[in-house]
Amino acid sequence: MMNQKNNILDAWILIEQLSEGDIKLKDKRLRTISEGERSFQQLFAKVIEKEGANLSERALKKSGIVFYFDIFDFKEIIDIIRDMFHISPPTSYEEIKQSNKFTFALYFDYQLNFQADKFFRSISGYIRYKKEIPEDFYKIEIAARDRISEQFENGSFDKTISWLLKVYNVHLGKCRYSFIKNLESDAINLHSFFINDLRKAKNVSSENLERYFEGFSGNRQNLDSQNTSIGFSERIFEEILQPKFYPLGRFPTNPKHKLSFMQQVAVNLALHDSNDIRSVNGPPGTGKTTLLKDIFADLVVQQAYEISKLKNKNLKGSIKAYKESTLAILPREISNKNIVVASSNNGAVQNIVKELPRLKDIDRQFQYVSYFKDLYELPKDDKLSKDNEEYWGLFSLEGGKLSNVNKLLAQIKKIKGYLSTEYESDSNVYSKFIQKYNDLKAEISDIQKYADSLKELKKARAVFKDQLEKFESENEQNSAEIFHQKEIVENELQLNLEEQAQLSFENSNIIHELDSLNLNNSQYQKEYNLLLSRRPTFFNIRKLFNSMIVKNYQNELSESIVKSGDLTNKLLEVQTLKMELDKKVEF
């Protein structure tokens, strides 16, 4: 992991170095040198004499010449690096910023003395010349500076320039020079101020630095705000947007124009989340600066609260500064809420710093609260001042280069003078602020309690809904089971009714058959009795024993007995069947 970190930092350092040494050939201040020129000293001296004619002696002594040596197209360096790292040319169109670089920038004062401390060598020129990336470019630059300085000390001005042209095989068409009014402020060819910090980072281990290179390894939360998205989580946003996390201050814009949903999420996270590194991304015009304003406003309120709590509002200086002056150390509770807007893009910083105090963005009801408005002055050459832009006060100032720092210090000096001469102090303002602060905190606490109650109500509703759904589901299942059992019973009842009807029908038939059998039985009984009455006497039997009458009688009697027996059996069978049928009907 350490090698990965160092590789990233080395690549970053190289990118910063490759961004140096730009020169715009269309700049009208740049002058060309004819190929036949032999006296560079006279050429430069004439320019200084001409340009310095309208300058005071004091201003003239600050002037000088810058000589840009060996100018080339930066695309050459891109091709060299591609070959060096075996990077194939892009197969599709690739937009590359067209720019030119120089190898050296030599600075001379108004008497054409070489200014070694302002010597500048670009790494692009070194790579072009050596076809390699140096391990320690700083040493190489110092060695080149010392060698050139020695040449100017031991040889003539013109011979040293000619020597440089010969050593590096450069013709004058690839060189430019320009008159500089102030070598101290206008010698702008400086190395990136990031490089030293990047070098230090290679030997530093801190939580934030390691996180930057290794990435965030903690729990990640999906902040997809589209409520129709599969990744949307209402619970996360409810947690972030609790009243207790809202800022205590707001930038004095129109109160009706509140932050958007995700802007408020970003503000709450920036002020209360435990992470020290945060990123807000979005194209221009999506409200990034707007949410920054509310973050700044909250930090100002927190600073005011910490100041109001101080027992001694006058901090005693403990650090020696310029001459007899001293600097006091701000308590950490105040200093850790300071705001620094930093970027590798000066334009981005300027846009934020100059947008914050614009009067037109301040709501009319708050414009009377001017923050040292009368002391705010823009430089005459500032674009915003040309547009007649108005400002409500000294809320933000640009730093960075020396001229900006001097302007910032001048404004602070004005504020100090105003506070010590014109401003009327109000000793009660601190207690008034504390009271307002506490009132607001109490109101937020009440709103938070209400929000917590709503949250509990929502939970109770969810539980009730789940129980209701469970009850309805069980009730639906029970109803379905009851309906099913009812169908079974009704079907069985219907079958029983049909069976009972069938049994009743059979019973009716049996009764009818039984009646018929009883009738037949009665008839057979009569016939049998009649047959018995016709029986011959014993004498007659003997007499007629062999007669046909006796035989016929015997046959009829025998048949009658058989039929009577069959009928009796049938009658018993039908009576038994009727008894069984009666039992079924009763059941």
CSV table of C-alpha atoms in Angstrom, one decimal, residues 320-513:
chain,number,residue,atom,x,y,z
A,320,LYS,CA,6.2,38.5,18.4
A,321,ALA,CA,5.3,39.7,15.0
A,322,TYR,CA,6.4,42.7,12.9
A,323,LYS,CA,8.5,45.3,14.9
A,324,GLU,CA,6.9,45.7,18.4
A,325,SER,CA,3.5,44.1,17.6
A,326,THR,CA,2.4,40.7,18.9
A,327,LEU,CA,-0.2,38.2,17.9
A,328,ALA,CA,-2.6,36.5,20.2
A,329,ILE,CA,-3.6,32.8,19.7
A,330,LEU,CA,-7.3,32.3,19.1
A,331,PRO,CA,-8.9,29.6,21.3
A,332,ARG,CA,-9.2,26.3,19.3
A,333,GLU,CA,-13.0,26.4,19.8
A,334,ILE,CA,-13.0,29.6,17.6
A,335,SER,CA,-10.1,28.9,15.2
A,336,ASN,CA,-11.4,25.4,14.2
A,337,LYS,CA,-14.4,27.0,12.7
A,338,ASN,CA,-12.5,29.3,10.4
A,339,ILE,CA,-13.1,28.8,6.7
A,340,VAL,CA,-10.5,28.6,4.0
A,341,VAL,CA,-11.6,28.1,0.3
A,342,ALA,CA,-8.7,26.5,-1.5
A,343,SER,CA,-8.3,25.2,-5.1
A,344,SER,CA,-5.7,24.6,-7.8
A,345,ASN,CA,-8.1,26.7,-9.9
A,346,ASN,CA,-7.8,30.4,-9.0
A,347,GLY,CA,-11.0,31.2,-10.9
A,348,ALA,CA,-13.0,28.8,-8.8
A,349,VAL,CA,-11.8,30.4,-5.6
A,350,GLN,CA,-12.4,33.9,-6.9
A,351,ASN,CA,-16.0,33.0,-7.9
A,352,ILE,CA,-16.8,31.9,-4.4
A,353,VAL,CA,-15.0,34.6,-2.5
A,354,LYS,CA,-16.5,37.4,-4.6
A,355,GLU,CA,-20.0,35.9,-4.8
A,356,LEU,CA,-20.5,35.6,-1.0
A,357,PRO,CA,-20.7,39.3,-0.2
A,358,ARG,CA,-22.8,40.4,-3.2
A,359,LEU,CA,-25.5,42.8,-2.0
A,360,LYS,CA,-28.1,41.7,-4.6
A,361,ASP,CA,-28.1,38.2,-3.1
A,362,ILE,CA,-28.9,39.6,0.4
A,363,ASP,CA,-32.6,39.9,1.2
A,364,ARG,CA,-33.8,43.4,1.7
A,365,GLN,CA,-34.8,43.0,5.3
A,366,PHE,CA,-31.2,42.0,6.2
A,367,GLN,CA,-29.3,44.6,4.1
A,368,TYR,CA,-29.2,47.1,7.0
A,369,VAL,CA,-26.9,44.6,8.9
A,370,SER,CA,-23.7,45.7,7.0
A,371,TYR,CA,-20.5,43.9,7.8
A,372,PHE,CA,-18.0,46.7,7.5
A,373,LYS,CA,-19.6,47.6,4.2
A,374,ASP,CA,-18.1,51.1,4.2
A,375,LEU,CA,-14.6,49.6,4.4
A,376,TYR,CA,-15.0,47.3,1.5
A,377,GLU,CA,-12.9,48.4,-1.5
A,378,LEU,CA,-12.3,46.5,-4.7
A,379,PRO,CA,-9.2,47.2,-6.8
A,380,LYS,CA,-9.9,49.5,-9.7
A,381,ASP,CA,-9.0,46.9,-12.3
A,382,ASP,CA,-11.3,44.3,-10.8
A,383,LYS,CA,-13.9,43.1,-13.3
A,384,LEU,CA,-16.7,43.1,-10.7
A,385,SER,CA,-16.1,46.8,-9.8
A,386,LYS,CA,-16.4,47.6,-13.5
A,387,ASP,CA,-19.8,46.0,-13.5
A,388,ASN,CA,-20.8,48.3,-10.6
A,389,GLU,CA,-21.3,45.3,-8.4
A,390,GLU,CA,-22.4,46.2,-4.8
A,391,TYR,CA,-21.3,44.4,-1.7
A,392,TRP,CA,-22.8,44.2,1.8
A,393,GLY,CA,-19.6,43.8,3.7
A,394,LEU,CA,-16.2,42.1,4.3
A,395,PHE,CA,-17.5,38.6,4.6
A,396,SER,CA,-14.7,37.1,2.4
A,397,LEU,CA,-11.4,38.2,1.0
A,398,GLU,CA,-9.0,36.6,-1.5
A,399,GLY,CA,-5.6,35.4,-0.3
A,400,GLY,CA,-2.8,33.5,-2.0
A,401,LYS,CA,-0.4,35.7,-3.8
A,402,LEU,CA,1.5,38.5,-2.0
A,403,SER,CA,-0.5,41.3,-3.5
A,404,ASN,CA,-3.8,39.7,-2.2
A,405,VAL,CA,-2.3,39.1,1.2
A,406,ASN,CA,-1.2,42.7,1.4
A,407,LYS,CA,-4.8,43.9,0.5
A,408,LEU,CA,-6.2,41.5,3.1
A,409,LEU,CA,-3.9,42.9,5.8
A,410,ALA,CA,-4.8,46.5,4.7
A,411,GLN,CA,-8.5,45.7,5.2
A,412,ILE,CA,-7.9,44.2,8.6
A,413,LYS,CA,-5.9,47.3,9.5
A,414,LYS,CA,-9.0,49.4,8.5
A,415,ILE,CA,-11.3,47.3,10.6
A,416,LYS,CA,-9.0,47.7,13.6
A,417,GLY,CA,-8.9,51.4,13.1
A,418,TYR,CA,-12.7,51.6,12.8
A,419,LEU,CA,-13.3,49.5,15.9
A,420,SER,CA,-10.9,51.6,18.0
A,421,THR,CA,-12.1,55.1,16.8
A,422,GLU,CA,-15.7,55.0,15.5
A,423,TYR,CA,-17.4,51.9,16.7
A,424,GLU,CA,-19.4,52.1,19.9
A,425,SER,CA,-19.1,48.9,21.8
A,426,ASP,CA,-22.2,47.3,23.4
A,427,SER,CA,-21.2,45.2,26.4
A,428,ASN,CA,-24.7,43.6,26.6
A,429,VAL,CA,-24.5,42.2,23.0
A,430,TYR,CA,-22.9,39.0,24.3
A,431,SER,CA,-25.6,38.2,26.8
A,432,LYS,CA,-28.2,39.2,24.3
A,433,PHE,CA,-26.7,36.8,21.8
A,434,ILE,CA,-26.5,34.0,24.3
A,435,GLN,CA,-30.2,34.5,25.2
A,436,LYS,CA,-31.1,34.3,21.5
A,437,TYR,CA,-28.9,31.3,21.0
A,438,ASN,CA,-30.4,29.5,24.0
A,439,ASP,CA,-33.9,30.3,22.9
A,440,LEU,CA,-33.2,28.9,19.4
A,441,LYS,CA,-31.7,25.7,20.9
A,442,ALA,CA,-34.7,25.3,23.2
A,443,GLU,CA,-37.0,25.7,20.2
A,444,ILE,CA,-35.0,23.2,18.3
A,445,SER,CA,-35.2,20.8,21.3
A,446,ASP,CA,-39.0,21.1,21.4
A,447,ILE,CA,-39.3,20.5,17.6
A,448,GLN,CA,-37.0,17.5,18.0
A,449,LYS,CA,-39.3,16.1,20.7
A,450,TYR,CA,-42.2,16.6,18.4
A,451,ALA,CA,-40.3,14.9,15.6
A,452,ASP,CA,-39.5,12.0,18.0
A,453,SER,CA,-43.1,11.7,18.9
A,454,LEU,CA,-44.1,11.6,15.3
A,455,LYS,CA,-41.4,9.0,14.7
A,456,GLU,CA,-42.9,6.8,17.6
A,457,LEU,CA,-46.4,7.4,16.2
A,458,LYS,CA,-45.1,6.2,12.8
A,459,LYS,CA,-43.6,3.1,14.4
A,460,ALA,CA,-46.9,2.5,16.3
A,461,ARG,CA,-48.8,2.9,13.0
A,462,ALA,CA,-46.5,0.5,11.3
A,463,VAL,CA,-46.9,-2.1,14.1
A,464,PHE,CA,-50.7,-1.6,14.0
A,465,LYS,CA,-50.7,-1.9,10.2
A,466,ASP,CA,-48.7,-5.2,10.4
A,467,GLN,CA,-51.0,-6.6,13.1
A,468,LEU,CA,-54.1,-5.5,11.1
A,469,GLU,CA,-52.7,-7.1,8.0
A,470,LYS,CA,-51.9,-10.2,10.0
A,471,PHE,CA,-55.4,-10.3,11.5
A,472,GLU,CA,-57.0,-9.7,8.1
A,473,SER,CA,-54.8,-12.4,6.6
A,474,GLU,CA,-55.7,-14.9,9.3
A,475,ASN,CA,-59.4,-13.8,9.2
A,476,GLU,CA,-59.3,-14.3,5.5
A,477,GLN,CA,-57.8,-17.8,5.9
A,478,ASN,CA,-60.3,-18.7,8.7
A,479,SER,CA,-63.2,-17.4,6.5
A,480,ALA,CA,-61.9,-19.5,3.7
A,481,GLU,CA,-61.7,-22.6,5.9
A,482,ILE,CA,-65.2,-22.0,7.4
A,483,PHE,CA,-66.6,-21.5,3.9
A,484,HIS,CA,-64.8,-24.8,2.8
A,485,GLN,CA,-66.2,-26.7,5.8
A,486,LYS,CA,-69.6,-25.2,5.2
A,487,GLU,CA,-69.5,-26.4,1.6
A,488,ILE,CA,-68.5,-29.9,2.9
A,489,VAL,CA,-71.4,-30.0,5.4
A,490,GLU,CA,-73.8,-28.7,2.9
A,491,ASN,CA,-72.7,-31.3,0.4
A,492,GLU,CA,-72.9,-34.0,3.0
A,493,LEU,CA,-76.3,-32.7,4.0
A,494,GLN,CA,-77.4,-32.7,0.4
A,495,LEU,CA,-76.2,-36.2,0.1
A,496,ASN,CA,-78.0,-37.2,3.2
A,497,LEU,CA,-81.2,-35.6,2.0
A,498,GLU,CA,-80.9,-37.4,-1.3
A,499,GLU,CA,-80.1,-40.6,0.5
A,500,GLN,CA,-83.0,-40.0,2.9
A,501,ALA,CA,-85.3,-39.4,0.0
A,502,GLN,CA,-84.1,-42.5,-1.6
A,503,LEU,CA,-84.5,-44.4,1.6
A,504,SER,CA,-88.0,-43.0,2.0
A,505,PHE,CA,-88.8,-44.0,-1.5
A,506,GLU,CA,-87.4,-47.5,-0.8
A,507,ASN,CA,-89.3,-47.6,2.5
A,508,SER,CA,-92.5,-46.7,0.7
A,509,ASN,CA,-91.9,-49.5,-1.8
A,510,ILE,CA,-91.1,-51.9,1.0
A,511,ILE,CA,-94.3,-50.9,2.9
A,512,HIS,CA,-96.2,-51.3,-0.4
A,513,GLU,CA,-94.6,-54.7,-1.0
